[in-house]
N, CA, C and O of each residue as an XYZ file, in Angstrom:
772
protein
N      71.540     13.530      7.076
C      72.240     14.628      6.442
C      73.661     14.691      6.993
O      73.891     14.487      8.186
N      74.597     14.975      6.114
C      76.013     15.085      6.486
C      76.404     16.568      6.448
O      76.302     17.217      5.407
N      76.848     17.091      7.585
C      77.183     18.505      7.727
C      78.658     18.627      8.067
O      79.131     18.028      9.033
N      79.384     19.402      7.274
C      80.782     19.703      7.564
C      80.858     21.117      8.116
O      80.542     22.078      7.414
N      81.278     21.250      9.383
C      81.447     22.552     10.018
C      82.920     22.963      9.909
O      83.824     22.159     10.139
N      83.134     24.219      9.556
C      84.482     24.775      9.503
C      84.522     25.908     10.518
O      83.687     26.812     10.482
N      85.494     25.856     11.423
C      85.548     26.813     12.517
C      86.951     27.410     12.650
O      87.945     26.706     12.475
N      87.031     28.717     12.961
C      88.342     29.333     13.136
C      89.030     28.930     14.436
O      90.175     29.312     14.678
N      88.325     28.147     15.285
C      88.912     27.616     16.516
C      88.143     26.363     16.910
O      86.964     26.235     16.582
N      88.795     25.435     17.611
C      88.099     24.209     17.975
C      86.947     24.471     18.943
O      87.138     25.145     19.956
N      85.763     23.952     18.649
C      84.669     24.082     19.603
C      84.874     23.110     20.764
O      85.362     21.996     20.572
N      84.498     23.537     21.957
C      84.501     22.652     23.120
C      83.673     23.291     24.230
O      83.474     24.505     24.271
N      83.202     22.437     25.119
C      82.465     22.878     26.304
C      83.110     22.246     27.530
O      83.628     21.134     27.435
N      83.095     22.903     28.649
C      82.531     24.235     28.891
C      83.480     25.315     28.387
O      84.693     25.116     28.319
N      82.908     26.455     28.039
C      83.684     27.602     27.591
C      82.922     28.885     27.880
O      81.694     28.892     27.970
N      83.673     29.969     28.023
C      83.069     31.291     28.167
C      83.295     32.118     26.903
O      82.860     33.266     26.820
N      83.969     31.537     25.933
C      84.281     32.202     24.673
C      83.065     32.120     23.756
O      82.687     31.036     23.313
N      82.455     33.267     23.473
C      81.246     33.301     22.651
C      81.435     32.730     21.263
O      80.496     32.172     20.694
N      82.640     32.857     20.699
C      82.883     32.335     19.360
C      83.005     30.814     19.359
O      82.883     30.193     18.303
N      83.240     30.208     20.509
C      83.251     28.745     20.621
C      81.883     28.210     21.064
O      81.504     27.087     20.730
N      81.163     29.024     21.811
C      79.927     28.578     22.444
C      78.880     28.111     21.434
O      78.351     27.007     21.558
N      78.581     28.936     20.447
C      77.557     28.594     19.458
C      77.902     27.323     18.687
O      77.072     26.415     18.630
N      79.105     27.217     18.085
C      79.395     25.976     17.353
C      79.455     24.748     18.260
O      79.115     23.648     17.825
N      79.880     24.919     19.510
C      79.949     23.781     20.432
C      78.558     23.240     20.717
O      78.333     22.033     20.628
N      77.627     24.115     21.056
C      76.263     23.672     21.321
C      75.603     23.126     20.056
O      74.832     22.168     20.116
N      75.903     23.730     18.926
C      75.334     23.246     17.666
C      75.811     21.819     17.380
O      75.010     20.965     17.001
N      77.107     21.559     17.558
C      77.612     20.194     17.359
C      76.912     19.212     18.289
O      76.473     18.145     17.861
N      76.811     19.575     19.555
C      76.196     18.677     20.540
C      74.734     18.388     20.200
O      74.264     17.264     20.379
N      74.015     19.401     19.711
C      72.593     19.219     19.393
C      72.379     18.478     18.073
O      71.468     17.656     17.967
N      73.198     18.755     17.080
C      73.018     18.126     15.772
C      73.494     16.684     15.712
O      73.077     15.931     14.832
N      74.351     16.294     16.627
C      74.955     14.960     16.579
C      73.916     13.846     16.586
O      74.143     12.795     15.988
N      72.790     14.052     17.244
C      71.755     13.022     17.301
C      70.980     12.904     15.985
O      70.357     11.875     15.723
N      71.017     13.951     15.159
C      70.214     13.960     13.933
C      71.022     13.922     12.643
O      70.498     13.568     11.586
N      72.295     14.286     12.728
C      73.132     14.404     11.526
C      74.468     13.702     11.740
O      74.881     13.444     12.871
N      75.122     13.403     10.641
C      76.501     12.939     10.696
C      77.367     14.178     10.495
O      77.225     14.891      9.502
N      78.261     14.426     11.441
C      79.009     15.677     11.454
C      80.483     15.480     11.156
O      81.087     14.467     11.509
N      81.040     16.486     10.493
C      82.469     16.583     10.283
C      82.920     17.953     10.735
O      82.113     18.880     10.803
N      84.189     18.094     11.044
C      84.723     19.360     11.543
C      86.117     19.600     11.005
O      86.966     18.709     11.008
N      86.339     20.827     10.539
C      87.680     21.326     10.236
C      87.843     22.561     11.104
O      87.042     23.491     11.012
N      88.881     22.582     11.955
C      89.074     23.704     12.880
C      90.522     24.144     12.903
O      91.439     23.323     12.875
N      90.715     25.462     12.955
C      92.050     26.016     13.159
C      92.359     25.916     14.648
O      91.494     26.173     15.485
N      93.570     25.548     14.970
C      93.952     25.356     16.363
C      95.046     26.336     16.759
O      95.688     26.960     15.914
N      95.237     26.451     18.052
C      96.348     27.258     18.558
C      97.021     26.474     19.672
O      96.419     25.559     20.235
N      98.259     26.817     19.998
C      98.961     26.115     21.075
C      98.302     26.321     22.446
O      98.614     25.591     23.387
N      97.412     27.287     22.574
C      96.777     27.571     23.860
C      95.736     26.520     24.248
O      95.410     26.395     25.429
N      95.206     25.761     23.285
C      94.200     24.758     23.599
C      94.845     23.508     24.188
O      95.940     23.112     23.788
N      94.156     22.901     25.133
C      94.654     21.686     25.776
C      94.319     20.470     24.920
O      93.452     20.551     24.050
N      94.991     19.345     25.152
C      94.650     18.118     24.416
C      93.187     17.716     24.617
O      92.551     17.223     23.686
N      92.646     17.921     25.823
C      91.246     17.593     26.081
C      90.330     18.469     25.223
O      89.322     17.991     24.701
N      90.674     19.731     25.079
C      89.878     20.633     24.244
C      89.945     20.216     22.782
O      88.948     20.308     22.065
N      91.094     19.764     22.340
C      91.228     19.286     20.960
C      90.394     18.036     20.723
O      89.877     17.841     19.623
N      90.254     17.191     21.730
C      89.529     15.926     21.579
C      88.015     16.075     21.757
O      87.269     15.171     21.381
N      87.551     17.175     22.310
C      86.151     17.321     22.685
C      85.197     17.013     21.520
O      84.228     16.277     21.709
N      85.442     17.547     20.350
C      84.524     17.397     19.209
C      84.477     15.973     18.666
O      83.518     15.607     17.986
N      85.483     15.173     18.949
C      85.516     13.809     18.402
C      84.348     12.954     18.879
O      83.960     12.009     18.193
N      83.780     13.269     20.042
C      82.633     12.481     20.522
C      81.382     12.747     19.693
O      80.445     11.948     19.710
N      81.360     13.878     18.958
C      80.191     14.251     18.157
C      80.408     14.123     16.657
O      79.445     14.037     15.896
N      81.654     14.111     16.232
C      81.968     14.178     14.801
C      82.580     12.879     14.286
O      83.438     12.274     14.930
N      82.120     12.472     13.120
C      82.666     11.285     12.465
C      84.013     11.574     11.810
O      84.806     10.660     11.581
N      84.267     12.841     11.511
C      85.499     13.231     10.822
C      85.970     14.556     11.408
O      85.213     15.527     11.422
N      87.218     14.612     11.895
C      87.764     15.836     12.489
C      89.143     16.093     11.897
O      89.999     15.209     11.865
N      89.339     17.332     11.426
C      90.648     17.765     10.921
C      91.051     19.041     11.627
O      90.211     19.886     11.937
N      92.351     19.177     11.881
C      92.883     20.390     12.511
C      93.871     21.063     11.583
O      94.605     20.407     10.843
N      93.875     22.381     11.636
C      94.808     23.193     10.863
C      95.466     24.151     11.852
O      94.765     24.805     12.624
N      96.786     24.248     11.847
C      97.406     25.166     12.805
C      97.094     26.628     12.493
O      97.189     27.064     11.346
N      96.721     27.379     13.533
C      96.562     28.825     13.416
C      97.892     29.474     13.755
O      98.805     28.806     14.240
N      98.005     30.742     13.507
C      99.229     31.449     13.865
C      99.338     31.548     15.381
O      98.326     31.452     16.076
N     100.527     31.735     15.898
C     100.718     31.890     17.335
C     100.244     33.254     17.829
O      99.836     33.388     18.982
N     100.293     34.251     16.976
C      99.883     35.589     17.406
C      98.376     35.734     17.324
O      97.716     35.034     16.556
N      97.833     36.647     18.119
C      96.394     36.879     18.134
C      95.996     37.839     17.021
O      96.741     38.757     16.681
N      94.818     37.618     16.462
C      94.264     38.532     15.470
C      93.963     39.854     16.176
O      93.400     39.833     17.271
N      94.320     41.013     15.587
C      94.148     42.287     16.289
C      92.697     42.650     16.589
O      92.447     43.365     17.560
N      91.737     42.191     15.800
C      90.333     42.539     16.042
C      89.585     41.501     16.865
O      88.841     41.852     17.781
N      89.777     40.222     16.545
C      88.985     39.194     17.213
C      89.660     38.630     18.448
O      88.986     38.075     19.316
N      90.993     38.760     18.548
C      91.711     38.163     19.664
C      91.963     36.680     19.468
O      92.722     36.079     20.229
N      91.337     36.073     18.455
C      91.531     34.656     18.163
C      92.803     34.444     17.355
O      93.476     35.406     16.983
N      93.134     33.179     17.083
C      94.343     32.923     16.294
C      94.197     33.440     14.877
O      93.113     33.379     14.297
N      95.275     33.946     14.321
C      95.248     34.353     12.916
C      95.024     33.103     12.078
O      95.536     32.029     12.394
N      94.269     33.252     11.026
C      93.946     32.100     10.202
C      94.882     31.988      9.018
O      95.292     32.986      8.425
N      95.201     30.783      8.695
C      95.949     30.487      7.485
C      94.929     29.958      6.484
O      94.781     28.749      6.312
N      94.232     30.875      5.827
C      93.113     30.503      4.965
C      93.494     29.500      3.875
O      92.707     28.593      3.604
N      94.665     29.616      3.235
C      95.012     28.589      2.234
C      95.118     27.186      2.847
O      94.724     26.207      2.213
N      95.646     27.080      4.071
C      95.720     25.769      4.731
C      94.331     25.250      5.089
O      94.052     24.058      4.960
N      93.464     26.154      5.539
C      92.105     25.754      5.870
C      91.373     25.313      4.607
O      90.662     24.308      4.620
N      91.544     26.062      3.512
C      90.912     25.697      2.240
C      91.354     24.291      1.807
O      90.533     23.485      1.369
N      92.626     24.013      1.931
C      93.153     22.693      1.563
C      92.544     21.602      2.461
O      92.154     20.542      1.973
N      92.465     21.866      3.767
C      91.885     20.886      4.698
C      90.401     20.674      4.408
O      89.910     19.549      4.499
N      89.683     21.737      4.063
C      88.262     21.617      3.738
C      88.092     20.804      2.453
O      87.202     19.959      2.371
N      88.929     21.051      1.461
C      88.841     20.284      0.212
C      89.054     18.789      0.473
O      88.344     17.951     -0.083
N      90.025     18.466      1.313
C      90.270     17.060      1.652
C      89.103     16.470      2.439
O      88.709     15.326      2.212
N      88.552     17.256      3.364
C      87.418     16.781      4.158
C      86.185     16.564      3.274
O      85.440     15.605      3.471
N      85.975     17.441      2.317
C      84.847     17.277      1.388
C      85.008     15.976      0.599
O      84.050     15.221      0.430
N      86.203     15.727      0.129
C      86.473     14.508     -0.637
C      86.284     13.258      0.226
O      85.718     12.263     -0.227
N      86.755     13.316      1.451
C      86.716     12.169      2.355
C      85.334     11.975      3.000
O      84.863     10.845      3.129
N      84.694     13.064      3.398
C      83.475     13.020      4.206
C      82.190     13.115      3.378
O      81.138     12.658      3.824
N      82.261     13.700      2.186
C      81.119     13.861      1.274
C      79.921     14.537      1.947
O      78.852     13.933      2.034
N      80.077     15.786      2.428
C      78.972     16.454      3.128
C      77.870     16.915      2.181
O      78.089     17.143      0.991
N      76.667     17.042      2.764
C      75.531     17.609      2.044
C      75.483     19.119      2.203
O      74.989     19.828      1.327
N      76.003     19.610      3.333
C      75.979     21.036      3.669
C      77.323     21.419      4.274
O      77.923     20.658      5.033
N      77.777     22.608      3.920
C      78.987     23.191      4.496
C      78.563     24.337      5.398
O      77.870     25.250      4.947
N      78.968     24.308      6.676
C      78.639     25.390      7.617
C      79.936     26.071      8.010
O      80.851     25.440      8.540
N      80.004     27.369      7.742
C      81.184     28.169      8.047
C      80.900     29.021      9.274
O      79.946     29.799      9.282
N      81.715     28.882     10.307
C      81.543     29.616     11.559
C      82.373     30.883     11.535
O      83.566     30.852     11.835
N      81.758     31.980     11.186
C      82.444     33.263     11.221
C      82.679     33.856      9.851
O      82.969     33.155      8.882
N      82.545     35.166      9.799
C      82.683     35.902      8.547
C      84.050     35.737      7.916
O      84.179     35.795      6.693
N      85.072     35.533      8.730
C      86.429     35.402      8.203
C      86.556     34.193      7.269
O      87.467     34.148      6.442
N      85.660     33.224      7.393
C      85.698     32.029      6.550
C      84.847     32.158      5.289
O      84.769     31.214      4.503
N      84.216     33.297      5.089
C      83.323     33.490      3.943
C      83.959     33.170      2.585
O      83.242     32.709      1.697
N      85.263     33.390      2.375
C      85.832     33.019      1.068
C      85.765     31.522      0.752
O      86.028     31.121     -0.382
N      85.419     30.699      1.731
C      85.295     29.260      1.495
C      83.889     28.862      1.053
O      83.613     27.682      0.838
N      83.007     29.844      0.919
C      81.626     29.589      0.539
C      81.547     28.804     -0.765
O      82.255     29.084     -1.732
N      80.664     27.817     -0.756
C      80.334     26.987     -1.921
C      81.513     26.147     -2.425
O      81.559     25.787     -3.601
N      82.450     25.839     -1.553
C      83.539     24.947     -1.963
C      82.955     23.622     -2.418
O      82.062     23.080     -1.767
N      83.432     23.118     -3.486
C      82.968     21.841     -4.003
C      81.531     21.876     -4.485
O      80.924     20.825     -4.696
N      80.967     23.089     -4.667
C      79.581     23.207     -5.118
C      78.565     22.817     -4.062
O      77.405     22.568     -4.390
N      78.971     22.759     -2.806
C      78.089     22.326     -1.721
C      77.322     23.523     -1.168
O      77.914     24.581     -0.959
N      76.011     23.380     -0.924
C      75.254     24.465     -0.301
C      75.920     24.886      1.017
O      76.359     24.045      1.801
N      75.983     26.202      1.240
C      76.735     26.732      2.370
C      75.882     27.619      3.256
O      75.121     28.463      2.783
N      76.031     27.404      4.556
C      75.437     28.276      5.572
C      76.590     29.024      6.222
O      77.530     28.411      6.728
N      76.515     30.345      6.207
C      77.545     31.189      6.809
C      77.002     31.769      8.108
O      75.995     32.477      8.103
N      77.657     31.473      9.207
C      77.264     32.005     10.505
C      78.085     33.269     10.763
O      79.302     33.208     10.942
N      77.401     34.413     10.778
C      78.070     35.702     10.962
C      77.851     36.138     12.405
O      76.846     36.770     12.730
N      78.795     35.794     13.257
C      78.685     36.155     14.663
C      79.150     37.578     14.920
O      78.766     38.198     15.912
N      79.977     38.088     14.020
C      80.507     39.430     14.225
C      80.872     40.034     12.876
O      81.813     39.581     12.223
N      80.136     41.044     12.461
C      80.423     41.744     11.214
C      81.459     42.829     11.480
O      81.228     43.729     12.287
N      82.587     42.744     10.810
C      83.622     43.770     10.988
C      83.176     45.108     10.413
O      83.619     46.160     10.873
N      82.300     45.075      9.408
C      81.769     46.326      8.855
C      80.887     47.033      9.886
O      80.978     48.248     10.065
N      80.035     46.259     10.561
C      79.198     46.867     11.598
C      80.036     47.354     12.772
O      79.745     48.398     13.356
N      81.061     46.610     13.115
C      81.954     47.037     14.194
C      82.665     48.336     13.825
O      82.798     49.228     14.662
N      83.120     48.448     12.581
C      83.784     49.680     12.131
C      82.812     50.856     12.140
O      83.207     51.980     12.453
N      81.541     50.612     11.798
C      80.537     51.683     11.881
C      80.390     52.168     13.320
O      80.293     53.370     13.568
N      80.373     51.235     14.262
C      80.283     51.616     15.671
C      81.499     52.432     16.088
O      81.372     53.406     16.830
N      82.672     52.038     15.613
C      83.896     52.787     15.943
C      83.828     54.196     15.358
O      84.308     55.147     15.976
N      83.243     54.336     14.186
C      83.092     55.661     13.579
C      82.201     56.539     14.456
O      82.492     57.720     14.647
N      81.123     55.973     14.989
C      80.220     56.736     15.854
C      80.886     57.129     17.169
O      80.528     58.141     17.770
N      81.848     56.334     17.612
C      82.533     56.608     18.874
C      83.799     57.460     18.705
O      84.424     57.849     19.691
N      84.165     57.743     17.470
C      85.408     58.477     17.208
C      85.387     59.851     17.868
O      84.378     60.556     17.848
N      86.525     60.211     18.451
C      86.644     61.488     19.159
C      87.389     62.552     18.346
O      87.361     63.736     18.683
N      88.050     62.116     17.278
C      88.780     63.071     16.436
C      88.369     62.869     14.979
O      87.889     61.797     14.610
N      88.556     63.897     14.154
C      88.237     63.737     12.722
C      89.060     62.621     12.063
O      88.565     61.913     11.186
N      90.324     62.472     12.497
C      91.165     61.433     11.888
C      90.660     60.040     12.246
O      90.648     59.145     11.401
N      90.246     59.856     13.488
C      89.697     58.567     13.911
C      88.390     58.286     13.166
O      88.127     57.149     12.774
N      87.583     59.312     12.976
C      86.320     59.154     12.257
C      86.583     58.737     10.809
O      85.932     57.831     10.289
N      87.551     59.413     10.158
C      87.879     59.074      8.762
C      88.441     57.662      8.647
O      88.098     56.925      7.723
N      89.299     57.290      9.582
C      89.883     55.942      9.548
C      88.789     54.882      9.715
O      88.788     53.873      9.009
N      87.866     55.109     10.642
C      86.774     54.153     10.855
C      85.844     54.110      9.651
O      85.346     53.045      9.286
N      85.607     55.263      9.033
C      84.751     55.294      7.838
C      85.392     54.499      6.704
O      84.718     53.730      6.019
N      86.691     54.686      6.512
C      87.408     53.944      5.468
C      87.360     52.440      5.767
O      87.151     51.631      4.863
N      87.553     52.073      7.030
C      87.509     50.662      7.418
C      86.110     50.076      7.211
O      85.976     48.941      6.752
N      85.073     50.842      7.547
C      83.694     50.369      7.358
C      83.410     50.121      5.882
O      82.788     49.117      5.533
N      83.849     51.007      5.026
C      83.626     50.817      3.580
C      84.400     49.615      3.049
O      83.884     48.845      2.239
N      85.636     49.460      3.507
C      86.453     48.328      3.061
C      85.827     47.005      3.502
O      85.720     46.067      2.712
N      85.416     46.936      4.766
C      84.806     45.704      5.281
C      83.456     45.438      4.623
O      83.126     44.287      4.338
N      82.667     46.493      4.378
C      81.368     46.316      3.724
C      81.557     45.768      2.308
O      80.793     44.906      1.873
N      82.557     46.254      1.595
C      82.822     45.745      0.242
C      83.230     44.273      0.288
O      82.802     43.474     -0.545
N      84.062     43.925      1.271
C      84.487     42.538      1.417
C      83.292     41.656      1.739
O      83.127     40.591      1.144
N      82.448     42.096      2.688
C      81.275     41.319      3.059
C      80.306     41.183      1.890
O      79.718     40.118      1.700
N      80.133     42.240      1.108
C      79.248     42.172     -0.052
C      79.755     41.129     -1.039
O      78.979     40.354     -1.596
N      81.057     41.121     -1.245
C      81.647     40.183     -2.189
C      81.430     38.734     -1.755
O      81.104     37.887     -2.587
N      81.605     38.438     -0.472
C      81.605     37.054     -0.026
C      80.287     36.581      0.573
O      79.894     35.440      0.329
N      79.590     37.405      1.342
C      78.381     36.946      2.016
C      77.291     36.563      1.025
O      76.549     35.609      1.255
N      77.192     37.294     -0.065
C      76.142     37.026     -1.048
C      76.302     35.657     -1.715
O      75.344     35.134     -2.284
N      77.493     35.076     -1.652
C      77.719     33.766     -2.263
C      77.157     32.623     -1.426
O      76.967     31.520     -1.938
N      76.887     32.873     -0.140
C      76.354     31.829      0.737
C      74.882     31.577      0.408
O      74.160     32.487     -0.001
N      74.455     30.344      0.592
C      73.045     30.016      0.385
C      72.183     30.587      1.502
O      71.022     30.932      1.283
N      72.752     30.687      2.701
C      72.041     31.276      3.843
C      73.072     31.863      4.801
O      74.175     31.336      4.948
N      72.699     32.952      5.442
C      73.538     33.560      6.477
C      72.748     33.560      7.777
O      71.560     33.884      7.798
N      73.418     33.196      8.849
C      72.810     33.202     10.170
C      73.465     34.320     10.965
O      74.690     34.396     11.061
N      72.632     35.188     11.534
C      73.133     36.287     12.363
C      72.533     36.149     13.759
O      71.587     35.386     13.955
N      73.073     36.873     14.717
C      72.669     36.711     16.106
C      71.532     37.612     16.550
O      70.929     37.371     17.595
N      71.229     38.643     15.778
C      70.169     39.549     16.208
C      69.490     40.189     14.999
O      70.029     40.208     13.892
N      68.299     40.708     15.248
C      67.572     41.435     14.205
C      68.353     42.680     13.793
O      68.361     43.047     12.618
N      69.005     43.327     14.750
C      69.804     44.512     14.447
C      70.949     44.176     13.485
O      71.225     44.931     12.553
N      71.612     43.040     13.716
C      72.686     42.618     12.814
C      72.128     42.330     11.417
O      72.718     42.735     10.415
N      70.994     41.631     11.354
C      70.393     41.323     10.051
C      70.072     42.600      9.300
O      70.396     42.733      8.120
N      69.432     43.546      9.988
C      69.060     44.803      9.342
C      70.301     45.575      8.899
O      70.317     46.151      7.811
N      71.320     45.589      9.717
C      72.549     46.298      9.370
C      73.289     45.699      8.201
O      73.943     46.412      7.440
N      73.188     44.383      8.051
C      73.893     43.725      6.967
C      73.171     43.802      5.633
O      73.807     43.666      4.588
N      71.852     44.018      5.637
C      71.151     44.076      4.353
C      70.660     45.464      3.988
O      70.150     45.649      2.883
N      70.792     46.447      4.868
C      70.331     47.806      4.586
C      71.251     48.441      3.544
O      72.414     48.707      3.848
N      70.767     48.694      2.324
C      71.635     49.214      1.266
C      72.193     50.598      1.576
O      73.273     50.936      1.092
N      71.488     51.415      2.373
C      72.007     52.735      2.702
C      73.144     52.657      3.711
O      74.053     53.487      3.693
N      73.093     51.658      4.593
C      74.116     51.532      5.624
C      75.300     50.706      5.162
O      76.449     51.060      5.428
N      75.028     49.602      4.466
C      76.112     48.676      4.161
C      76.303     48.398      2.679
O      77.309     47.807      2.287
N      75.357     48.814      1.855
C      75.422     48.531      0.420
C      75.516     47.031      0.139
O      76.264     46.600     -0.739
N      74.754     46.247      0.891
C      74.752     44.802      0.705
C      73.359     44.332      0.326
O      72.363     44.865      0.815
N      73.290     43.353     -0.527
C      72.038     42.676     -0.795
C      72.335     41.184     -0.700
O      73.105     40.640     -1.491
N      71.719     40.537      0.272
C      71.994     39.126      0.467
C      70.682     38.388      0.626
O      69.944     38.625      1.582
N      70.390     37.504     -0.296
C      69.145     36.765     -0.247
C      69.043     35.894      1.001
O      67.935     35.641      1.473
N      70.143     35.436      1.538
C      70.124     34.552      2.696
C      69.776     35.271      3.995
O      69.539     34.614      5.009
N      69.739     36.599      3.991
C      69.470     37.330      5.221
C      68.067     37.912      5.262
O      67.756     38.703      6.153
N      67.239     37.548      4.344
C      65.873     38.091      4.340
C      65.112     37.595      5.566
O      65.367     36.502      6.072
N      64.176     38.417      6.032
C      63.403     38.050      7.233
C      62.474     36.897      6.948
O      61.748     36.454      7.838
């Protein structure tokens, strides 16, 4: 099986960054059973060794520059989604994957590119995070802002997550939060128990 992984940052080990940890271990474990490709957004903060790490596991590796500034919510590099989409299209043409794996909810708009079955790994739902911020709000204005953000993120997630063939989440609580129609107004066949 040929798997093309798309990541908002280059995976490498060793790392303490949770958003790199899962895709890094997944690449290392799948390499013995699958032919792997990778498209990753990079930042100037990564070392040349970190950029080269995935090449030992992947038959095809592409890099896309991320913005120099940090994303306000994730702390990771801002993504240039049109550049990533273009790199993924080229990788699909060149690598001919059987499955597309997207690492992170921010990449959900790339679901089903080229008609390829897609697995979306949701390590952090911004809608669930906004709900938590609403519960922690100390003022009515903060509560309203978090509520508005939760609804906006839930609508975005509903639009994009449902297009994936499968969604992978990190906990039962995340799965329940993402499919509970009263909490998130989402219905996603890929998140069923």
